[in-house]
mmCIF file of C-alpha atoms in Angstrom:
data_model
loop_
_atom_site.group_PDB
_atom_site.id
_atom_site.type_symbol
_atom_site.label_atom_id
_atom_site.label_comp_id
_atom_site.label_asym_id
_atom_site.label_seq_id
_atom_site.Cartn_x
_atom_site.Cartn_y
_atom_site.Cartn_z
ATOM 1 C CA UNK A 1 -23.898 21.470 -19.537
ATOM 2 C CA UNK A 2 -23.419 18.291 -18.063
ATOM 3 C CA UNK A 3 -19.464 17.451 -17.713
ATOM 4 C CA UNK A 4 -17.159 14.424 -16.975
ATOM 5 C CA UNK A 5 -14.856 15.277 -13.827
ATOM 6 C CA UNK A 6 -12.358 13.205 -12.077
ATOM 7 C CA UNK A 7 -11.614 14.422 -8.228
ATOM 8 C CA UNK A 8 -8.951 13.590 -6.337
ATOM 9 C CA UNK A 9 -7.952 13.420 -2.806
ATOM 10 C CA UNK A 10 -12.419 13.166 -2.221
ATOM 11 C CA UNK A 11 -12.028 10.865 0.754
ATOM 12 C CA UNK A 12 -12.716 14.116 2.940
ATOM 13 C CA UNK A 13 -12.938 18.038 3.366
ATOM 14 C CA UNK A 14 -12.967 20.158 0.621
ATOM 15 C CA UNK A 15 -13.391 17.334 -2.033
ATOM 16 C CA UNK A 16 -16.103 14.976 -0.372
ATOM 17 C CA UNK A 17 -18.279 18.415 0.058
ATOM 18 C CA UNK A 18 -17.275 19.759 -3.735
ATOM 19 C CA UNK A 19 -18.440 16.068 -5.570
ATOM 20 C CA UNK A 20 -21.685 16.153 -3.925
ATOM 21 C CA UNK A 21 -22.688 19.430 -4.994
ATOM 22 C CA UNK A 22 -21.310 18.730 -8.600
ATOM 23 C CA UNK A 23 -23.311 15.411 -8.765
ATOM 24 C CA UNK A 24 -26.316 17.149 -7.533
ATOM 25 C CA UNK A 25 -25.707 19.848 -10.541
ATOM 26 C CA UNK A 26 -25.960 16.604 -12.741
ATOM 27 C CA UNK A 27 -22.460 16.089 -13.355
ATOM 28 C CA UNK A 28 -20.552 12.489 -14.189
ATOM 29 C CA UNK A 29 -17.803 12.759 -11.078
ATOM 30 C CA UNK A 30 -15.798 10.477 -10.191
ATOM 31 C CA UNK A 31 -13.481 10.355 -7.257
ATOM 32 C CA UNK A 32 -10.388 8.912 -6.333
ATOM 33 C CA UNK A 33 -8.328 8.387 -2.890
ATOM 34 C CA UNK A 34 -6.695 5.564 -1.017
ATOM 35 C CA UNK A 35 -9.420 5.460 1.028
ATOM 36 C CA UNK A 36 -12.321 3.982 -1.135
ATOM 37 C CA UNK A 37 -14.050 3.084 2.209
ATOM 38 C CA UNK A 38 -14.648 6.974 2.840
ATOM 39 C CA UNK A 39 -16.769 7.543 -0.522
ATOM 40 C CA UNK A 40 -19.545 5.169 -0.006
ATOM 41 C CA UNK A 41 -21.802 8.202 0.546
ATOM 42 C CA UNK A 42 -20.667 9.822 -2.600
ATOM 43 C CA UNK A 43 -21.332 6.209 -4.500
ATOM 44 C CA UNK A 44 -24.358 6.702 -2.929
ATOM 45 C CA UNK A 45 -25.529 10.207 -3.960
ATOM 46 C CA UNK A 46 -24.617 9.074 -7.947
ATOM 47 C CA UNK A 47 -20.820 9.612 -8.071
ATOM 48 C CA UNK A 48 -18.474 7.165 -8.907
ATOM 49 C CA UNK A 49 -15.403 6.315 -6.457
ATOM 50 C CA UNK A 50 -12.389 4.653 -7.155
ATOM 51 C CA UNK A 51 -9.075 3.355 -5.115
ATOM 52 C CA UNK A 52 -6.122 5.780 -6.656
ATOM 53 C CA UNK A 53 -3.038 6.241 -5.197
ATOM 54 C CA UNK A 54 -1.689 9.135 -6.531
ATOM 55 C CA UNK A 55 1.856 8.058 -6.110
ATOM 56 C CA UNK A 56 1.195 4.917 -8.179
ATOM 57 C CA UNK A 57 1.680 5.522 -12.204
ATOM 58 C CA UNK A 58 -0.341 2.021 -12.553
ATOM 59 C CA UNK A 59 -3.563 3.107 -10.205
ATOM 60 C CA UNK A 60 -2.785 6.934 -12.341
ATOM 61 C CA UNK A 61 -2.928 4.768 -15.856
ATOM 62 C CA UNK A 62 -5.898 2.226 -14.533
ATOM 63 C CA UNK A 63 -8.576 4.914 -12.940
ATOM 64 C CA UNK A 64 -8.030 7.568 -16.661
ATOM 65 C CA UNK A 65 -8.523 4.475 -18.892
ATOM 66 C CA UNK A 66 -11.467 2.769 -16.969
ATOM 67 C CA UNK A 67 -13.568 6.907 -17.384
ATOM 68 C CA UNK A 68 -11.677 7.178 -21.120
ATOM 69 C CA UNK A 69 -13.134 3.331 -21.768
ATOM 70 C CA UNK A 70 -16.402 4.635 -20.776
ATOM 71 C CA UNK A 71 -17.270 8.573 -20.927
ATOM 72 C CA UNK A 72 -14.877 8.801 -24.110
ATOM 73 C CA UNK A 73 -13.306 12.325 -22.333
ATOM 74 C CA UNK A 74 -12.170 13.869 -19.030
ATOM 75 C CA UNK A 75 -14.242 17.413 -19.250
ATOM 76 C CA UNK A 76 -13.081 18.838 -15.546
ATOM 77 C CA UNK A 77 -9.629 17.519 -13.513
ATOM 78 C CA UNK A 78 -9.550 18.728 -10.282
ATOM 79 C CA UNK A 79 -6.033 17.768 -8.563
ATOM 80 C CA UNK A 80 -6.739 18.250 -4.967
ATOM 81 C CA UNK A 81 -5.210 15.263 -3.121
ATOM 82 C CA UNK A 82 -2.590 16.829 -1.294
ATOM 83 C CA UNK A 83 -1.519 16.864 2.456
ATOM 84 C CA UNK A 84 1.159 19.129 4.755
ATOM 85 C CA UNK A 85 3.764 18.012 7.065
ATOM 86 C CA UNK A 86 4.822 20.339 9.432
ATOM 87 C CA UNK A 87 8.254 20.136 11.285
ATOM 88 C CA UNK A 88 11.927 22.154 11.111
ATOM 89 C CA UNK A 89 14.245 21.620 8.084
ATOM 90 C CA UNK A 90 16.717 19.885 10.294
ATOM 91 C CA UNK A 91 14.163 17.753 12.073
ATOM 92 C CA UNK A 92 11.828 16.173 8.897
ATOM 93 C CA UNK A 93 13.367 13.394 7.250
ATOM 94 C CA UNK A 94 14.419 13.806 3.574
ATOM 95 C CA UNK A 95 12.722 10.585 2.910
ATOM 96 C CA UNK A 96 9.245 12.754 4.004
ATOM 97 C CA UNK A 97 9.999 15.298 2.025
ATOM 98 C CA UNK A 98 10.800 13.780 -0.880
ATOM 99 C CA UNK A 99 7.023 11.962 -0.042
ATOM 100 C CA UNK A 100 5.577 15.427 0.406
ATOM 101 C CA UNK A 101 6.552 16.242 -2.915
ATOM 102 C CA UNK A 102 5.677 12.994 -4.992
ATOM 103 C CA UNK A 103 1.916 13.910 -3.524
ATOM 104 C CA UNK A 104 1.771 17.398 -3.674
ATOM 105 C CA UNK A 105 3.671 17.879 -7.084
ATOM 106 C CA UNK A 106 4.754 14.458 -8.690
ATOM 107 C CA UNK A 107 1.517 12.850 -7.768
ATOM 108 C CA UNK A 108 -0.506 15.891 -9.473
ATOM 109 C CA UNK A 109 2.157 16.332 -12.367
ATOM 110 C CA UNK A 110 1.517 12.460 -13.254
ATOM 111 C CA UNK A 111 -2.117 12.448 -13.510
ATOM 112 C CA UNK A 112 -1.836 15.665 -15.520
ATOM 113 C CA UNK A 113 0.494 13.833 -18.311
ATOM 114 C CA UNK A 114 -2.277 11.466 -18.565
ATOM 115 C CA UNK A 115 -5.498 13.572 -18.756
ATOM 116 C CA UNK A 116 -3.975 16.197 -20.993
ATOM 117 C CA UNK A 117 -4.039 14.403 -24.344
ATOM 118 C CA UNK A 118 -7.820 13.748 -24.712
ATOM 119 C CA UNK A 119 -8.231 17.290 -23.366
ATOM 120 C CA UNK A 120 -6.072 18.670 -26.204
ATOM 121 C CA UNK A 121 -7.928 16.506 -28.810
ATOM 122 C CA UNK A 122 -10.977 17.689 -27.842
ATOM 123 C CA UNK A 123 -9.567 21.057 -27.492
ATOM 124 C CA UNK A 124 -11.642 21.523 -24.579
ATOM 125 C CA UNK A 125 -10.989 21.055 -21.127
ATOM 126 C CA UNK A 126 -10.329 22.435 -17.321
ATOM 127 C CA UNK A 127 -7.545 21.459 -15.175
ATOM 128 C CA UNK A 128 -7.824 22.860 -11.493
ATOM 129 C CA UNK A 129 -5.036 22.692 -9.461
ATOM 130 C CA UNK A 130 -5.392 22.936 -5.593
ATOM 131 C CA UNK A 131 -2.516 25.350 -4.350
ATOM 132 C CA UNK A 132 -3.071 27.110 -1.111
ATOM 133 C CA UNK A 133 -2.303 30.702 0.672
ATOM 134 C CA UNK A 134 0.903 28.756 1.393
ATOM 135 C CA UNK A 135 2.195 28.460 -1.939
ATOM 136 C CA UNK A 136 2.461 32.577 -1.610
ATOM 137 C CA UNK A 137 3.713 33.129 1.757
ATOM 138 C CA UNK A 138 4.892 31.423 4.556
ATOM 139 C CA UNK A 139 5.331 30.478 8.027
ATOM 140 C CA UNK A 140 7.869 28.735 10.087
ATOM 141 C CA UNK A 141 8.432 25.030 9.873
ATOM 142 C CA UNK A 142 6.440 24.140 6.818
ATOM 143 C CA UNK A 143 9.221 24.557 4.791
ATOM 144 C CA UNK A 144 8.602 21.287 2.275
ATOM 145 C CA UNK A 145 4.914 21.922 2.124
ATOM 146 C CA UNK A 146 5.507 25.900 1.657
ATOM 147 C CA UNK A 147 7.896 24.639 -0.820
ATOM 148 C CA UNK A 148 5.732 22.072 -2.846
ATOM 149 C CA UNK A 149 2.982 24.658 -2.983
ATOM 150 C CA UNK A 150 5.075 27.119 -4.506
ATOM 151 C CA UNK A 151 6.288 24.573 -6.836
ATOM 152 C CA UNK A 152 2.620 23.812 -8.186
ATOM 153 C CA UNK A 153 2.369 27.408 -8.547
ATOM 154 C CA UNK A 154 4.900 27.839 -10.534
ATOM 155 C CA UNK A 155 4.340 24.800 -12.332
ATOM 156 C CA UNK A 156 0.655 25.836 -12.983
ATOM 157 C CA UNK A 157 1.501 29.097 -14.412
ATOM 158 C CA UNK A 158 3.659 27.252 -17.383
ATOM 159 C CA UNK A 159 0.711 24.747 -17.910
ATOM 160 C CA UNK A 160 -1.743 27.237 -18.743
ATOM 161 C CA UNK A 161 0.651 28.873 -21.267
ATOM 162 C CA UNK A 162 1.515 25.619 -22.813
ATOM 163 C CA UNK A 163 -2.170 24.337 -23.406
ATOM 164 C CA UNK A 164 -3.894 28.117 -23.527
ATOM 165 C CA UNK A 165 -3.601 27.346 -27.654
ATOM 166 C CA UNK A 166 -5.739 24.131 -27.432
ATOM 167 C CA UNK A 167 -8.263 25.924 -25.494
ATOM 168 C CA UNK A 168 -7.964 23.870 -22.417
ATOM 169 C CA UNK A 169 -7.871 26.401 -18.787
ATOM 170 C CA UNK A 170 -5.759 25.387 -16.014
ATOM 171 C CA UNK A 171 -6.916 26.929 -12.573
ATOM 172 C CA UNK A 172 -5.172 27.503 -9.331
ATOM 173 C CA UNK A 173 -6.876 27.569 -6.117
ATOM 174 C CA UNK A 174 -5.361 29.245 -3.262
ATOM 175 C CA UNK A 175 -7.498 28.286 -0.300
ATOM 176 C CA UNK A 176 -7.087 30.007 3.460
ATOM 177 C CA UNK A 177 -8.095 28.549 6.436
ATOM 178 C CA UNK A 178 -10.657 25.861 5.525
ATOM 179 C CA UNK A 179 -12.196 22.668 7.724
ATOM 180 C CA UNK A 180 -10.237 20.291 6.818
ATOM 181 C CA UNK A 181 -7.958 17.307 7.959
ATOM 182 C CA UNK A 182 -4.945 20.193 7.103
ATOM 183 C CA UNK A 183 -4.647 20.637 10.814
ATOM 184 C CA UNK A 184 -4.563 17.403 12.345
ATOM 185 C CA UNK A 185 -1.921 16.456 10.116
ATOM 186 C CA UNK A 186 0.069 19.226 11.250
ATOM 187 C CA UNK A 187 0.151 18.318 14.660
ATOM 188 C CA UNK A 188 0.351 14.334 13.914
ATOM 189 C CA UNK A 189 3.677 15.487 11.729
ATOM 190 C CA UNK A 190 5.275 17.568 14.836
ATOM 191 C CA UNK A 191 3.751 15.080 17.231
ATOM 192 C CA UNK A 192 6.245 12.796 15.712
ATOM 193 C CA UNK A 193 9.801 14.870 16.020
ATOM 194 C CA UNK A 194 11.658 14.327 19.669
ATOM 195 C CA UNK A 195 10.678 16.430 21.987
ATOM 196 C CA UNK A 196 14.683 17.044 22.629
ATOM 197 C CA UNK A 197 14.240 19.444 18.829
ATOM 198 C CA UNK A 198 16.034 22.204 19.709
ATOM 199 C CA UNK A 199 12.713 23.493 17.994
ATOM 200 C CA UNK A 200 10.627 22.587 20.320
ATOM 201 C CA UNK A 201 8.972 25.945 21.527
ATOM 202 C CA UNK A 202 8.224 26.752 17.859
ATOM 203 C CA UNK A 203 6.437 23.841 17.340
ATOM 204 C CA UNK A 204 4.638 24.224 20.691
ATOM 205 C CA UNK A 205 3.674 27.517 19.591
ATOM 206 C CA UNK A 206 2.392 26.299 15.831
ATOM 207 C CA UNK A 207 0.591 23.920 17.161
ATOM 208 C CA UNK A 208 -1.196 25.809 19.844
ATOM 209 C CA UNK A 209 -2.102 28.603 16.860
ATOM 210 C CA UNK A 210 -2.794 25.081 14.775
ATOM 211 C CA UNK A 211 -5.147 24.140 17.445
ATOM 212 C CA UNK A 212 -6.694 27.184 17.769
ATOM 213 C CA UNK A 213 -7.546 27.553 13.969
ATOM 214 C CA UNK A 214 -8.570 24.677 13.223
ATOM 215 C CA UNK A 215 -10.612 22.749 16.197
ATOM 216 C CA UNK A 216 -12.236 26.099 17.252
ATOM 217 C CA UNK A 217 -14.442 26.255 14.114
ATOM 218 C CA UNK A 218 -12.101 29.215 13.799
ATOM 219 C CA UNK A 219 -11.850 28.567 9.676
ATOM 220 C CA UNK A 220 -14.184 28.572 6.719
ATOM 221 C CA UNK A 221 -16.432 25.644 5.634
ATOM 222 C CA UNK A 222 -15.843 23.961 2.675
ATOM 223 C CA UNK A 223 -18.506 24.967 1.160
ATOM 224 C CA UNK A 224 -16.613 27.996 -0.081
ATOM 225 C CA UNK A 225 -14.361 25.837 -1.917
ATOM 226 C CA UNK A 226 -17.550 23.648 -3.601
ATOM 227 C CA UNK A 227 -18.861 26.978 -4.304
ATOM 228 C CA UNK A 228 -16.214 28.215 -6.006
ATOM 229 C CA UNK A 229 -15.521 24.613 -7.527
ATOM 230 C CA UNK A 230 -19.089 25.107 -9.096
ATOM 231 C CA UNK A 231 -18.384 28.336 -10.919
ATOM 232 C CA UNK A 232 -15.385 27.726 -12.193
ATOM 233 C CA UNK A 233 -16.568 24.332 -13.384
ATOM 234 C CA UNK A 234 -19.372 25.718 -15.246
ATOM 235 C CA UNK A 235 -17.512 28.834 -16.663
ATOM 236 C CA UNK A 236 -16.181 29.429 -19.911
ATOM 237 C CA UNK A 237 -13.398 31.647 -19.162
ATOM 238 C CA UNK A 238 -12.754 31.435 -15.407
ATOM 239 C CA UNK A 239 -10.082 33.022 -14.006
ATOM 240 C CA UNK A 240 -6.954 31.742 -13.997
ATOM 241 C CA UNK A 241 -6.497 31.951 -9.607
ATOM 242 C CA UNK A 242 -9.337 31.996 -6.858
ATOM 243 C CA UNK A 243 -8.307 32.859 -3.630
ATOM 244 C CA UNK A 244 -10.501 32.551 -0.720
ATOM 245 C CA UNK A 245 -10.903 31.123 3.094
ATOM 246 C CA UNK A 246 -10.362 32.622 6.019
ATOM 247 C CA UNK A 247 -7.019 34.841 5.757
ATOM 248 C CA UNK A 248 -5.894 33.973 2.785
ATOM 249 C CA UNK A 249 -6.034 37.761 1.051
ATOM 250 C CA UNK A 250 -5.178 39.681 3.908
ATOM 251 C CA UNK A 251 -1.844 37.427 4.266
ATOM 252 C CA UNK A 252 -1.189 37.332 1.093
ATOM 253 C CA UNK A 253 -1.638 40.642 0.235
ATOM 254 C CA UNK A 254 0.653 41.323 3.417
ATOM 255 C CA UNK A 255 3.478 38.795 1.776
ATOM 256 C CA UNK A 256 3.354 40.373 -1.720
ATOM 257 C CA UNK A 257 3.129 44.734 -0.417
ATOM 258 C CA UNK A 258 5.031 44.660 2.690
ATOM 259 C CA UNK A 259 8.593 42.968 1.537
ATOM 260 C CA UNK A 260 10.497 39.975 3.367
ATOM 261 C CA UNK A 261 11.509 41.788 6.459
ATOM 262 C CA UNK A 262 8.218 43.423 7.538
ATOM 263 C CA UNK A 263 6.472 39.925 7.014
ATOM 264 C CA UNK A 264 8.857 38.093 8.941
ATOM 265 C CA UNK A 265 8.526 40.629 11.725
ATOM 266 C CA UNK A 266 4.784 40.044 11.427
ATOM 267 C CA UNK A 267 5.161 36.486 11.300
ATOM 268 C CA UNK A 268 7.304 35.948 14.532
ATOM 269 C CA UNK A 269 5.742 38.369 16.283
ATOM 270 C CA UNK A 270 2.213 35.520 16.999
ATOM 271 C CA UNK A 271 5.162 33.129 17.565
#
């Protein structure tokens, strides 16, 4: 059945490679980011791109009453613009976590508010929210971005009870290592923090294992992320997490059996 879906964060990565294989399944998808410029190809190939910021309530408000104004519904929202900054509790500026927050939680919570009423008076809709391995374990220095992933976890779980009576799912993905931009943000975050950090051979350390995951084709395509996009856009009862990627169920199966101690001792022992 053909559906109405609104993508965010589909500049790049996991997004950009899920929208083309939902327009190609005959989907209406449009996709939003800040950078409009990267989505030509996806104008292209029959989607529909729009400039969304999604720290902005009046780009939120403008891009769901411009597909309202002309599909009459929101079938699929995918929240998947999201980002991680990397960097000791000490060193990041509150100011950039607070930032890593209104994107990763505020950003996602906003555009929710606004999709969820046609949903519910359709009673009938999908809301997938992008989560990661992260927002069930941990490592050192991504302590805002472990923390806003755990937050949309959390805050995921009490969406799906709230709209399970109006028959509208709400998915989390928990992706591993995937393809992405992830990892050069990563570095460009520690890049950033004085080399003086008292840190500083931690974040040498992440960012050699950063390096080595990510620019050594040492992670999964995104392709398992469109794939698993697909089903759970054209199920009628998907599940309510998907967790895939490279590492992503041996760590977290590791984080949830082995207790706090044993995983730390894990943990710092690649460090």
């Amino acid at each position: 059945m053909k559906k109405v879906i609104l993508i965010t964060g589909a500049s790049s990565g996991m997004g950009k490679e899920t929208a083309k294989k939902l327009i190609k399944e005959g989907h209406t998808v449009y996709t939003v980011a800040r950078r409009i410029e990267q989505m030509q190809d996806l104008k292209q190939s029959g989607g529909i791109p729009m400039h969304m910021d999604v720290t902005k309530e009046a780009d939120i408000q403008r891009v769901v009453d411009v597909i309202i104004q002309k599909e009459g519904k929101i079938d699929v929202l995918w929240n998947n613009a999201g980002y991680g900054i990397y960097g000791s509790v000490e060193d990041i500026p509150l100011e950039d976590a607070i930032k890593q927050f209104d994107v990763n939680l505020f950003g996602l919570a906003s555009i929710t508010q606004k999709v969820v009423p046609y949903m519910r008076k359709a009673k009938s809709g999908t809301i997938i929210n992008t989560s990661s391995m992260g927002g069930k374990m941990y490592f050192p220095l991504g302590a805002w971005y472990h923390a806003s992933k755990h937050a949309l976890e959390g805050f995921s779980d009490c969406l799906r009870l709230e709209l399970k009576p109006f028959n509208i799912n709400v998915v989390v993905l928990e992706p591993g290592l995937i393809a992405t931009e992830f990892g050069s943000t990563v570095l460009s975050s520690l890049d950033k923090i004085s080399k003086q950090s008292p840190y500083i051979d931690m974040m040498n350390k992440i960012a050699e294992g950063t390096r080595k995951s990510y620019e050594t084709n040492n992670s999964s395509k995104p392709s398992v992320v469109s794939n698993t996009v697909s089903r759970i856009v054209n199920s009628k009862k998907p599940k309510t997490r998907y967790r895939f990627g490279k590492l992503a169920k041996p760590l977290v199966w590791m984080r949830i059996f082995l207790g706090d101690r044993l995983f730390d001792k894990i943990v710092t022992s690649q460090m």
